Amino acid sequence: MTALKSPAHNIAVAFARILRGAGLDIPLDSVIVFVAALSEVGLQERNDVYWAAHSTLVRRHEDTPIFDRAFAVFWEQRIAVDITQPKHETVSITLLVDDEDTSDKDESSAVNDKDTITLRFSSVETLREKDFAAYKDSELRESEQFMSSLRLAGPPKRSLRLVKAHHRGSSHDIRRTMRASLTNDGEPIERYWRVPSTRLRRLVVLLDISGSMEPYARALLQFMHAAVVGRQRVEAFTFGTRLTRITKELTSRDPDKALLRTSAQVADWSGGTRLGECLRTFNDKWGVGGMARGAIIVVLSDGWDRGDPEILAEQMRRLNRVAFRVIWVNPLKVSPGYAPLARGMAAALPYIDDFVEGHSLEALRQLTEVISKSSYKMRKVVVNA
């Protein structure tokens, strides 16, 4: 469930979008401080609201005239006052959305009118904080572009292959050294070295498609598609009552075609959840034997499990032992007062390295940062009682 936002929060976010559209640089932390300021001063007095906004959102003195005009229109619904001119003039506001279907004639007339302020913003920006469970089909399509822009790099993996070193390396390059010695009558005057190369670390994503995850499954499946087509060495699985590998189905760059193929391949949509049994299948068939070894494992699930939690705990322990890092993404974590009390979530938690949210585009963006900044964990030996 998504918490209801206060009037101060809604007003602050909306006004920040207007200022961004007008060309001002408004970082997220400034908006958060603005919300806190509005909570203190209230929304009744114009001067209090004005200075709360000005002191938190305006970072450069030359932005003040633009801020004043936007503030006058947005907060008081009246004509904007150009404080740089001694006389009053009527100003109209034109709001343009990047993917809005507008004619060239209408747009050019708005831009060329000197008494018109044109505010432009991307529709994706309005969806960044919105819960996936509240998305419409059209909004899911709009979010595809944002997801395709996400970069899931992750720390590199050291390879056994050796490459040329520009400086002293870990092993001698005998072949290059001997070849260079031919120009010096066979004397190896200059020695050459080799160092281990690096390669992209494998990323394995497992998506829970049970009934409890139905509001989020479509959006998270789009995220998996973006990961598969946008990065090398990605493996994708779905699990509910059974485990299904869908990497091949998601390789198509056409999102509709990829999702259609996946729907045909997966037979347990919106069913029950057997996390432990599915993870055991993954560990036995793919994971422990090689796919999960040294990989970044991302589990997209709310943790609800109808199976035995002891089986899930055992399989998570096996997975944690061989993986580079285990990241659990729970869309319900954003709910106020959330605690991992579900049996499955409680059983898996001791073997998770990062426990993050996954309910919105912004949460997925933060997930990419967690993946990119992953560092090698200090392993702990867990002794069963």
mmCIF file of C-alpha atoms in Angstrom:
data_model
loop_
_atom_site.group_PDB
_atom_site.id
_atom_site.type_symbol
_atom_site.label_atom_id
_atom_site.label_comp_id
_atom_site.label_asym_id
_atom_site.label_seq_id
_atom_site.Cartn_x
_atom_site.Cartn_y
_atom_site.Cartn_z
ATOM 1 C CA MET A 1 0.000 0.000 0.000
ATOM 2 C CA THR A 2 1.149 3.537 -0.764
ATOM 3 C CA ALA A 3 1.067 6.178 1.963
ATOM 4 C CA LEU A 4 -1.194 9.189 1.384
ATOM 5 C CA LYS A 5 0.824 12.316 0.752
ATOM 6 C CA SER A 6 0.168 15.516 2.728
ATOM 7 C CA PRO A 7 -1.051 18.685 0.949
ATOM 8 C CA ALA A 8 2.329 20.279 1.630
ATOM 9 C CA HIS A 9 4.092 17.359 -0.070
ATOM 10 C CA ASN A 10 1.842 17.473 -3.144
ATOM 11 C CA ILE A 11 2.174 21.253 -3.514
ATOM 12 C CA ALA A 12 5.949 21.152 -3.065
ATOM 13 C CA VAL A 13 6.441 18.400 -5.652
ATOM 14 C CA ALA A 14 4.147 20.086 -8.179
ATOM 15 C CA PHE A 15 5.829 23.477 -7.785
ATOM 16 C CA ALA A 16 9.281 21.883 -8.095
ATOM 17 C CA ARG A 17 8.227 20.336 -11.419
ATOM 18 C CA ILE A 18 7.085 23.722 -12.679
ATOM 19 C CA LEU A 19 10.422 25.287 -11.748
ATOM 20 C CA ARG A 20 12.341 22.475 -13.449
ATOM 21 C CA GLY A 21 10.264 23.014 -16.553
ATOM 22 C CA ALA A 22 11.125 26.700 -16.427
ATOM 23 C CA GLY A 23 14.829 25.811 -16.482
ATOM 24 C CA LEU A 24 15.796 25.944 -12.806
ATOM 25 C CA ASP A 25 17.992 23.272 -11.256
ATOM 26 C CA ILE A 26 15.929 21.785 -8.412
ATOM 27 C CA PRO A 27 17.598 18.738 -6.794
ATOM 28 C CA LEU A 28 15.556 16.219 -4.856
ATOM 29 C CA ASP A 29 17.079 17.100 -1.502
ATOM 30 C CA SER A 30 15.920 20.716 -1.915
ATOM 31 C CA VAL A 31 12.347 19.511 -2.488
ATOM 32 C CA ILE A 32 12.525 17.413 0.690
ATOM 33 C CA VAL A 33 13.677 20.449 2.694
ATOM 34 C CA PHE A 34 10.893 22.517 1.080
ATOM 35 C CA VAL A 35 8.291 19.965 2.216
ATOM 36 C CA ALA A 36 9.642 20.148 5.756
ATOM 37 C CA ALA A 37 9.564 23.963 5.653
ATOM 38 C CA LEU A 38 5.935 23.989 4.458
ATOM 39 C CA SER A 39 5.009 21.641 7.279
ATOM 40 C CA GLU A 40 6.344 24.225 9.723
ATOM 41 C CA VAL A 41 5.026 27.496 8.246
ATOM 42 C CA GLY A 42 1.750 26.178 6.799
ATOM 43 C CA LEU A 43 0.020 27.222 3.574
ATOM 44 C CA GLN A 44 -2.032 30.196 4.757
ATOM 45 C CA GLU A 45 0.351 33.159 4.567
ATOM 46 C CA ARG A 46 1.763 34.095 1.164
ATOM 47 C CA ASN A 47 5.002 35.563 2.490
ATOM 48 C CA ASP A 48 5.724 32.512 4.629
ATOM 49 C CA VAL A 49 5.218 30.154 1.696
ATOM 50 C CA TYR A 50 7.173 32.422 -0.665
ATOM 51 C CA TRP A 51 10.266 32.610 1.521
ATOM 52 C CA ALA A 52 10.070 28.929 2.395
ATOM 53 C CA ALA A 53 10.149 28.134 -1.329
ATOM 54 C CA HIS A 54 12.746 30.794 -2.202
ATOM 55 C CA SER A 55 15.192 29.830 0.528
ATOM 56 C CA THR A 56 15.075 26.116 -0.314
ATOM 57 C CA LEU A 57 14.606 26.013 -4.094
ATOM 58 C CA VAL A 58 16.484 29.038 -5.497
ATOM 59 C CA ARG A 59 20.211 28.418 -5.685
ATOM 60 C CA ARG A 60 21.300 31.309 -7.933
ATOM 61 C CA HIS A 61 20.414 34.973 -7.683
ATOM 62 C CA GLU A 62 19.702 35.240 -11.427
ATOM 63 C CA ASP A 63 16.943 32.618 -11.075
ATOM 64 C CA THR A 64 14.870 34.869 -8.814
ATOM 65 C CA PRO A 65 12.874 36.679 -11.579
ATOM 66 C CA ILE A 66 11.805 33.362 -13.118
ATOM 67 C CA PHE A 67 10.971 32.017 -9.686
ATOM 68 C CA ASP A 68 8.848 35.071 -8.832
ATOM 69 C CA ARG A 69 6.766 34.825 -11.990
ATOM 70 C CA ALA A 70 6.218 31.081 -11.601
ATOM 71 C CA PHE A 71 5.339 31.545 -7.930
ATOM 72 C CA ALA A 72 2.770 34.222 -8.701
ATOM 73 C CA VAL A 73 1.028 32.087 -11.321
ATOM 74 C CA PHE A 74 1.204 28.763 -9.515
ATOM 75 C CA TRP A 75 0.381 29.848 -5.980
ATOM 76 C CA GLU A 76 -2.066 32.679 -6.502
ATOM 77 C CA GLN A 77 -3.603 31.833 -9.905
ATOM 78 C CA ARG A 78 -3.223 35.380 -11.139
ATOM 79 C CA ILE A 79 -1.143 37.219 -13.759
ATOM 80 C CA ALA A 80 2.578 36.970 -13.290
ATOM 81 C CA VAL A 81 4.441 40.103 -12.392
ATOM 82 C CA ASP A 82 7.659 40.774 -14.250
ATOM 83 C CA ILE A 83 9.654 42.391 -11.470
ATOM 84 C CA THR A 84 12.264 43.550 -13.917
ATOM 85 C CA GLN A 85 9.714 45.981 -15.473
ATOM 86 C CA PRO A 86 8.026 48.873 -13.615
ATOM 87 C CA LYS A 87 4.663 48.210 -15.334
ATOM 88 C CA HIS A 88 2.311 45.248 -15.006
ATOM 89 C CA GLU A 89 1.821 42.972 -17.956
ATOM 90 C CA THR A 90 -0.388 39.964 -18.598
ATOM 91 C CA VAL A 91 1.439 36.681 -18.904
ATOM 92 C CA SER A 92 0.022 33.360 -20.083
ATOM 93 C CA ILE A 93 1.375 29.957 -19.084
ATOM 94 C CA THR A 94 1.723 27.198 -21.671
ATOM 95 C CA LEU A 95 2.440 23.726 -20.292
ATOM 96 C CA LEU A 96 3.921 21.275 -22.810
ATOM 97 C CA VAL A 97 4.529 17.579 -22.233
ATOM 98 C CA ASP A 98 7.383 16.052 -24.239
ATOM 99 C CA ASP A 99 5.316 13.185 -25.643
ATOM 100 C CA GLU A 100 2.163 15.253 -26.056
ATOM 101 C CA ASP A 101 0.767 15.344 -29.616
ATOM 102 C CA THR A 102 0.766 19.071 -30.399
ATOM 103 C CA SER A 103 0.824 20.722 -33.795
ATOM 104 C CA ASP A 104 3.858 22.686 -34.924
ATOM 105 C CA LYS A 105 1.723 25.744 -35.431
ATOM 106 C CA ASP A 106 0.420 25.817 -31.876
ATOM 107 C CA GLU A 107 3.872 25.236 -30.403
ATOM 108 C CA SER A 108 5.574 27.890 -32.536
ATOM 109 C CA SER A 109 2.921 30.469 -31.678
ATOM 110 C CA ALA A 110 3.425 29.750 -27.983
ATOM 111 C CA VAL A 111 7.180 30.006 -28.176
ATOM 112 C CA ASN A 112 7.229 33.182 -30.274
ATOM 113 C CA ASP A 113 4.831 35.072 -28.009
ATOM 114 C CA LYS A 114 7.016 37.254 -25.819
ATOM 115 C CA ASP A 115 4.329 37.374 -23.113
ATOM 116 C CA THR A 116 4.160 33.596 -22.817
ATOM 117 C CA ILE A 117 6.097 31.419 -20.405
ATOM 118 C CA THR A 118 6.435 27.898 -21.799
ATOM 119 C CA LEU A 119 6.968 25.201 -19.193
ATOM 120 C CA ARG A 120 8.007 21.790 -20.507
ATOM 121 C CA PHE A 121 8.432 18.577 -18.600
ATOM 122 C CA SER A 122 8.670 14.877 -19.382
ATOM 123 C CA SER A 123 5.685 12.704 -18.521
ATOM 124 C CA VAL A 124 8.121 10.095 -17.178
ATOM 125 C CA GLU A 125 9.100 12.520 -14.409
ATOM 126 C CA THR A 126 5.540 12.384 -13.079
ATOM 127 C CA LEU A 127 5.797 8.590 -12.842
ATOM 128 C CA ARG A 128 9.141 8.322 -11.037
ATOM 129 C CA GLU A 129 7.620 8.182 -7.549
ATOM 130 C CA LYS A 130 4.309 6.552 -8.484
ATOM 131 C CA ASP A 131 3.664 3.044 -7.195
ATOM 132 C CA PHE A 132 3.642 0.415 -9.947
ATOM 133 C CA ALA A 133 0.431 -1.004 -8.468
ATOM 134 C CA ALA A 134 -1.367 2.228 -9.459
ATOM 135 C CA TYR A 135 -0.041 2.296 -13.041
ATOM 136 C CA LYS A 136 -2.337 2.253 -16.044
ATOM 137 C CA ASP A 137 -1.408 0.333 -19.204
ATOM 138 C CA SER A 138 -0.426 3.576 -20.945
ATOM 139 C CA GLU A 139 1.859 4.502 -18.043
ATOM 140 C CA LEU A 140 3.561 1.118 -18.195
ATOM 141 C CA ARG A 141 4.414 1.825 -21.827
ATOM 142 C CA GLU A 142 5.754 5.265 -20.937
ATOM 143 C CA SER A 143 7.995 3.745 -18.271
ATOM 144 C CA GLU A 144 9.730 1.484 -20.826
ATOM 145 C CA GLN A 145 11.932 4.338 -22.053
ATOM 146 C CA PHE A 146 13.096 5.148 -18.528
ATOM 147 C CA MET A 147 13.887 1.514 -17.737
ATOM 148 C CA SER A 148 15.859 1.127 -20.956
ATOM 149 C CA SER A 149 18.073 4.044 -19.853
ATOM 150 C CA LEU A 150 19.105 2.291 -16.615
ATOM 151 C CA ARG A 151 22.651 0.943 -16.553
ATOM 152 C CA LEU A 152 23.301 -2.233 -14.575
ATOM 153 C CA ALA A 153 27.076 -2.370 -14.617
ATOM 154 C CA GLY A 154 28.267 -3.878 -11.362
ATOM 155 C CA PRO A 155 31.872 -4.425 -10.280
ATOM 156 C CA PRO A 156 34.036 -6.379 -12.773
ATOM 157 C CA LYS A 157 35.200 -9.919 -12.218
ATOM 158 C CA ARG A 158 38.832 -10.909 -12.410
ATOM 159 C CA SER A 159 39.481 -13.278 -15.303
ATOM 160 C CA LEU A 160 42.049 -16.057 -15.730
ATOM 161 C CA ARG A 161 43.011 -14.589 -19.082
ATOM 162 C CA LEU A 162 46.197 -12.507 -19.075
ATOM 163 C CA VAL A 163 46.667 -9.312 -21.088
ATOM 164 C CA LYS A 164 49.543 -6.940 -21.744
ATOM 165 C CA ALA A 165 50.551 -4.729 -18.845
ATOM 166 C CA HIS A 166 51.772 -1.153 -19.264
ATOM 167 C CA HIS A 167 53.648 -1.384 -15.981
ATOM 168 C CA ARG A 168 55.048 -4.198 -13.870
ATOM 169 C CA GLY A 169 52.479 -6.956 -13.667
ATOM 170 C CA SER A 170 51.961 -10.246 -11.883
ATOM 171 C CA SER A 171 53.631 -12.547 -14.428
ATOM 172 C CA HIS A 172 56.319 -12.330 -17.096
ATOM 173 C CA ASP A 173 55.343 -12.059 -20.753
ATOM 174 C CA ILE A 174 58.027 -14.435 -22.021
ATOM 175 C CA ARG A 175 56.996 -14.245 -25.663
ATOM 176 C CA ARG A 176 57.133 -10.422 -25.875
ATOM 177 C CA THR A 177 60.359 -10.330 -23.893
ATOM 178 C CA MET A 178 62.123 -12.820 -26.181
ATOM 179 C CA ARG A 179 60.807 -11.122 -29.321
ATOM 180 C CA ALA A 180 62.123 -7.741 -28.117
ATOM 181 C CA SER A 181 65.509 -9.291 -27.244
ATOM 182 C CA LEU A 182 66.144 -10.104 -30.934
ATOM 183 C CA THR A 183 66.892 -6.446 -31.566
ATOM 184 C CA ASN A 184 69.554 -6.530 -28.846
ATOM 185 C CA ASP A 185 71.528 -9.601 -29.940
ATOM 186 C CA GLY A 186 69.350 -11.877 -27.819
ATOM 187 C CA GLU A 187 69.842 -9.919 -24.598
ATOM 188 C CA PRO A 188 66.531 -9.465 -22.705
ATOM 189 C CA ILE A 189 67.275 -5.874 -21.728
ATOM 190 C CA GLU A 190 63.648 -4.915 -21.346
ATOM 191 C CA ARG A 191 61.204 -7.252 -19.661
ATOM 192 C CA TYR A 192 57.485 -7.314 -20.400
ATOM 193 C CA TRP A 193 54.633 -8.289 -18.102
ATOM 194 C CA ARG A 194 51.075 -9.527 -18.149
ATOM 195 C CA VAL A 195 48.176 -8.961 -15.751
ATOM 196 C CA PRO A 196 44.807 -10.705 -15.340
ATOM 197 C CA SER A 197 42.038 -9.100 -17.381
ATOM 198 C CA THR A 198 38.580 -8.276 -16.057
ATOM 199 C CA ARG A 199 35.157 -9.076 -17.421
ATOM 200 C CA LEU A 200 31.591 -8.160 -16.621
ATOM 201 C CA ARG A 201 30.198 -10.005 -13.632
ATOM 202 C CA ARG A 202 27.117 -12.122 -14.333
ATOM 203 C CA LEU A 203 23.775 -10.712 -13.174
ATOM 204 C CA VAL A 204 21.000 -13.187 -12.301
ATOM 205 C CA VAL A 205 17.466 -11.836 -11.789
ATOM 206 C CA LEU A 206 14.659 -13.948 -10.324
ATOM 207 C CA LEU A 207 11.103 -12.543 -10.431
ATOM 208 C CA ASP A 208 8.251 -13.692 -8.206
ATOM 209 C CA ILE A 209 5.076 -13.935 -10.354
ATOM 210 C CA SER A 210 2.719 -15.261 -7.681
ATOM 211 C CA GLY A 211 -0.704 -13.772 -6.986
ATOM 212 C CA SER A 212 0.565 -11.431 -4.279
ATOM 213 C CA MET A 213 3.066 -9.908 -6.738
ATOM 214 C CA GLU A 214 0.565 -9.471 -9.578
ATOM 215 C CA PRO A 215 0.324 -5.620 -9.222
ATOM 216 C CA TYR A 216 4.098 -5.357 -9.707
ATOM 217 C CA ALA A 217 4.958 -8.303 -11.960
ATOM 218 C CA ARG A 218 4.359 -6.545 -15.297
ATOM 219 C CA ALA A 219 6.517 -3.513 -14.458
ATOM 220 C CA LEU A 220 9.304 -5.646 -12.973
ATOM 221 C CA LEU A 221 9.230 -7.913 -16.016
ATOM 222 C CA GLN A 222 9.832 -4.830 -18.161
ATOM 223 C CA PHE A 223 12.789 -4.032 -15.921
ATOM 224 C CA MET A 224 14.156 -7.542 -16.493
ATOM 225 C CA HIS A 225 13.752 -7.108 -20.254
ATOM 226 C CA ALA A 226 15.674 -3.831 -20.127
ATOM 227 C CA ALA A 227 18.439 -5.585 -18.181
ATOM 228 C CA VAL A 228 18.705 -8.492 -20.631
ATOM 229 C CA VAL A 229 18.848 -6.356 -23.797
ATOM 230 C CA GLY A 230 20.964 -3.594 -22.257
ATOM 231 C CA ARG A 231 23.703 -5.634 -20.625
ATOM 232 C CA GLN A 232 25.783 -8.695 -21.385
ATOM 233 C CA ARG A 233 25.836 -11.753 -19.127
ATOM 234 C CA VAL A 234 22.320 -11.473 -17.694
ATOM 235 C CA GLU A 235 20.169 -14.473 -16.786
ATOM 236 C CA ALA A 236 16.436 -14.123 -16.083
ATOM 237 C CA PHE A 237 14.060 -16.469 -14.256
ATOM 238 C CA THR A 238 10.478 -16.381 -13.000
ATOM 239 C CA PHE A 239 9.188 -18.418 -10.096
ATOM 240 C CA GLY A 240 5.843 -19.103 -8.465
ATOM 241 C CA THR A 241 4.965 -22.740 -8.084
ATOM 242 C CA ARG A 242 7.810 -23.643 -10.475
ATOM 243 C CA LEU A 243 11.026 -22.116 -11.799
ATOM 244 C CA THR A 244 11.166 -20.992 -15.452
ATOM 245 C CA ARG A 245 14.185 -19.669 -17.325
ATOM 246 C CA ILE A 246 13.150 -16.806 -19.632
ATOM 247 C CA THR A 247 16.492 -15.355 -20.756
ATOM 248 C CA LYS A 248 15.993 -16.422 -24.375
ATOM 249 C CA GLU A 249 12.438 -15.007 -24.489
ATOM 250 C CA LEU A 250 13.610 -11.587 -23.270
ATOM 251 C CA THR A 251 16.442 -11.165 -25.783
ATOM 252 C CA SER A 252 14.151 -9.533 -28.362
ATOM 253 C CA ARG A 253 14.573 -5.766 -28.400
ATOM 254 C CA ASP A 254 10.855 -5.356 -29.072
ATOM 255 C CA PRO A 255 9.286 -5.171 -25.578
ATOM 256 C CA ASP A 256 5.857 -6.356 -26.748
ATOM 257 C CA LYS A 257 7.320 -9.358 -28.554
ATOM 258 C CA ALA A 258 9.539 -10.230 -25.591
ATOM 259 C CA LEU A 259 6.670 -10.067 -23.081
ATOM 260 C CA LEU A 260 4.420 -12.084 -25.392
ATOM 261 C CA ARG A 261 7.025 -14.838 -25.680
ATOM 262 C CA THR A 262 7.534 -14.814 -21.924
ATOM 263 C CA SER A 263 3.792 -15.109 -21.265
ATOM 264 C CA ALA A 264 3.660 -18.163 -23.520
ATOM 265 C CA GLN A 265 6.651 -19.743 -21.773
ATOM 266 C CA VAL A 266 5.559 -19.185 -18.159
ATOM 267 C CA ALA A 267 2.665 -21.352 -16.963
ATOM 268 C CA ASP A 268 2.277 -20.308 -13.314
ATOM 269 C CA TRP A 269 1.249 -16.642 -13.503
ATOM 270 C CA SER A 270 -0.625 -15.325 -10.436
ATOM 271 C CA GLY A 271 -0.558 -18.677 -8.687
ATOM 272 C CA GLY A 272 0.876 -19.768 -5.392
ATOM 273 C CA THR A 273 4.434 -19.307 -4.147
ATOM 274 C CA ARG A 274 6.971 -21.972 -3.259
ATOM 275 C CA LEU A 275 10.124 -19.931 -2.834
ATOM 276 C CA GLY A 276 12.148 -22.641 -1.176
ATOM 277 C CA GLU A 277 11.418 -25.331 -3.763
ATOM 278 C CA CYS A 278 12.066 -22.940 -6.671
ATOM 279 C CA LEU A 279 15.375 -21.776 -5.215
ATOM 280 C CA ARG A 280 16.362 -25.394 -4.640
ATOM 281 C CA THR A 281 15.696 -26.106 -8.314
ATOM 282 C CA PHE A 282 17.785 -23.082 -9.271
ATOM 283 C CA ASN A 283 20.669 -24.039 -6.986
ATOM 284 C CA ASP A 284 20.698 -27.679 -8.090
ATOM 285 C CA LYS A 285 20.275 -27.158 -11.829
ATOM 286 C CA TRP A 286 21.979 -23.813 -12.510
ATOM 287 C CA GLY A 287 23.126 -21.818 -9.506
ATOM 288 C CA VAL A 288 25.640 -23.571 -7.305
ATOM 289 C CA GLY A 289 27.161 -25.434 -10.247
ATOM 290 C CA GLY A 290 28.274 -22.266 -12.002
ATOM 291 C CA MET A 291 25.679 -19.630 -12.909
ATOM 292 C CA ALA A 292 25.452 -18.128 -9.433
ATOM 293 C CA ARG A 293 29.109 -18.544 -8.561
ATOM 294 C CA GLY A 294 30.613 -15.074 -8.290
ATOM 295 C CA ALA A 295 27.419 -13.501 -9.682
ATOM 296 C CA ILE A 296 25.186 -10.682 -8.454
ATOM 297 C CA ILE A 297 21.826 -12.250 -7.549
ATOM 298 C CA VAL A 298 18.716 -10.030 -7.570
ATOM 299 C CA VAL A 299 15.476 -11.494 -6.189
ATOM 300 C CA LEU A 300 12.295 -9.528 -6.937
ATOM 301 C CA SER A 301 9.711 -10.768 -4.434
ATOM 302 C CA ASP A 302 7.467 -9.710 -1.548
ATOM 303 C CA GLY A 303 8.607 -12.732 0.480
ATOM 304 C CA TRP A 304 5.213 -14.410 0.824
ATOM 305 C CA ASP A 305 5.758 -18.168 0.737
ATOM 306 C CA ARG A 306 3.397 -21.117 1.175
ATOM 307 C CA GLY A 307 6.212 -23.601 1.497
ATOM 308 C CA ASP A 308 8.434 -24.603 4.383
ATOM 309 C CA PRO A 309 10.502 -21.615 5.563
ATOM 310 C CA GLU A 310 13.309 -23.943 6.643
ATOM 311 C CA ILE A 311 13.761 -25.055 3.030
ATOM 312 C CA LEU A 312 13.934 -21.426 1.918
ATOM 313 C CA ALA A 313 16.488 -20.594 4.622
ATOM 314 C CA GLU A 314 18.656 -23.543 3.589
ATOM 315 C CA GLN A 315 18.548 -22.617 -0.109
ATOM 316 C CA MET A 316 19.301 -18.953 0.604
ATOM 317 C CA ARG A 317 22.280 -20.068 2.677
ATOM 318 C CA ARG A 318 23.558 -22.144 -0.283
ATOM 319 C CA LEU A 319 23.027 -19.238 -2.652
ATOM 320 C CA ASN A 320 24.726 -16.735 -0.358
ATOM 321 C CA ARG A 321 27.740 -19.009 -0.045
ATOM 322 C CA VAL A 322 28.592 -18.959 -3.781
ATOM 323 C CA ALA A 323 27.207 -15.587 -4.963
ATOM 324 C CA PHE A 324 29.204 -12.381 -5.055
ATOM 325 C CA ARG A 325 26.234 -10.500 -3.614
ATOM 326 C CA VAL A 326 22.542 -11.233 -2.936
ATOM 327 C CA ILE A 327 20.096 -8.327 -3.311
ATOM 328 C CA TRP A 328 16.426 -8.738 -2.365
ATOM 329 C CA VAL A 329 13.973 -6.235 -3.885
ATOM 330 C CA ASN A 330 10.627 -6.054 -2.059
ATOM 331 C CA PRO A 331 7.928 -3.682 -3.430
ATOM 332 C CA LEU A 332 6.133 -3.734 -0.057
ATOM 333 C CA LYS A 333 9.125 -2.361 1.857
ATOM 334 C CA VAL A 334 7.971 1.202 1.147
ATOM 335 C CA SER A 335 4.742 0.682 3.145
ATOM 336 C CA PRO A 336 4.633 2.663 6.426
ATOM 337 C CA GLY A 337 5.496 0.480 9.382
ATOM 338 C CA TYR A 338 6.652 -2.386 7.188
ATOM 339 C CA ALA A 339 8.515 -5.184 8.921
ATOM 340 C CA PRO A 340 9.741 -8.431 7.298
ATOM 341 C CA LEU A 341 7.324 -10.601 9.255
ATOM 342 C CA ALA A 342 6.213 -12.868 6.392
ATOM 343 C CA ARG A 343 7.622 -16.357 6.972
ATOM 344 C CA GLY A 344 9.520 -16.435 3.709
ATOM 345 C CA MET A 345 10.957 -12.952 4.099
ATOM 346 C CA ALA A 346 12.018 -13.597 7.690
ATOM 347 C CA ALA A 347 13.706 -16.860 6.690
ATOM 348 C CA ALA A 348 15.628 -15.276 3.810
ATOM 349 C CA LEU A 349 16.688 -12.062 5.540
ATOM 350 C CA PRO A 350 19.824 -13.370 7.337
ATOM 351 C CA TYR A 351 21.355 -14.348 3.983
ATOM 352 C CA ILE A 352 20.638 -11.093 2.122
ATOM 353 C CA ASP A 353 23.346 -8.488 1.581
ATOM 354 C CA ASP A 354 21.046 -5.643 0.457
ATOM 355 C CA PHE A 355 17.316 -5.292 1.168
ATOM 356 C CA VAL A 356 15.814 -2.535 -0.994
ATOM 357 C CA GLU A 357 12.506 -1.197 -2.306
ATOM 358 C CA GLY A 358 11.151 -1.922 -5.777
ATOM 359 C CA HIS A 359 7.752 -0.234 -6.063
ATOM 360 C CA SER A 360 8.558 2.624 -8.473
ATOM 361 C CA LEU A 361 10.885 3.853 -11.192
ATOM 362 C CA GLU A 362 12.880 5.834 -8.645
ATOM 363 C CA ALA A 363 13.281 2.700 -6.520
ATOM 364 C CA LEU A 364 14.608 0.802 -9.558
ATOM 365 C CA ARG A 365 17.037 3.632 -10.272
ATOM 366 C CA GLN A 366 18.327 3.317 -6.713
ATOM 367 C CA LEU A 367 18.581 -0.447 -7.240
ATOM 368 C CA THR A 368 20.955 0.150 -10.170
ATOM 369 C CA GLU A 369 23.152 2.215 -7.843
ATOM 370 C CA VAL A 370 23.200 -0.621 -5.306
ATOM 371 C CA ILE A 371 24.222 -3.071 -8.041
ATOM 372 C CA SER A 372 26.907 -0.739 -9.406
ATOM 373 C CA LYS A 373 28.402 -0.028 -5.979
ATOM 374 C CA SER A 374 28.336 -3.628 -4.782
ATOM 375 C CA SER A 375 31.535 -4.636 -3.072
ATOM 376 C CA TYR A 376 32.749 -8.026 -1.964
ATOM 377 C CA LYS A 377 31.065 -9.068 1.268
ATOM 378 C CA MET A 378 32.678 -10.333 4.421
ATOM 379 C CA ARG A 379 31.202 -13.818 4.630
ATOM 380 C CA LYS A 380 29.767 -15.065 7.902
ATOM 381 C CA VAL A 381 29.480 -18.676 8.934
ATOM 382 C CA VAL A 382 25.878 -19.361 9.929
ATOM 383 C CA VAL A 383 25.469 -22.362 12.252
ATOM 384 C CA ASN A 384 22.000 -23.899 12.346
ATOM 385 C CA ALA A 385 20.637 -24.544 15.799
#
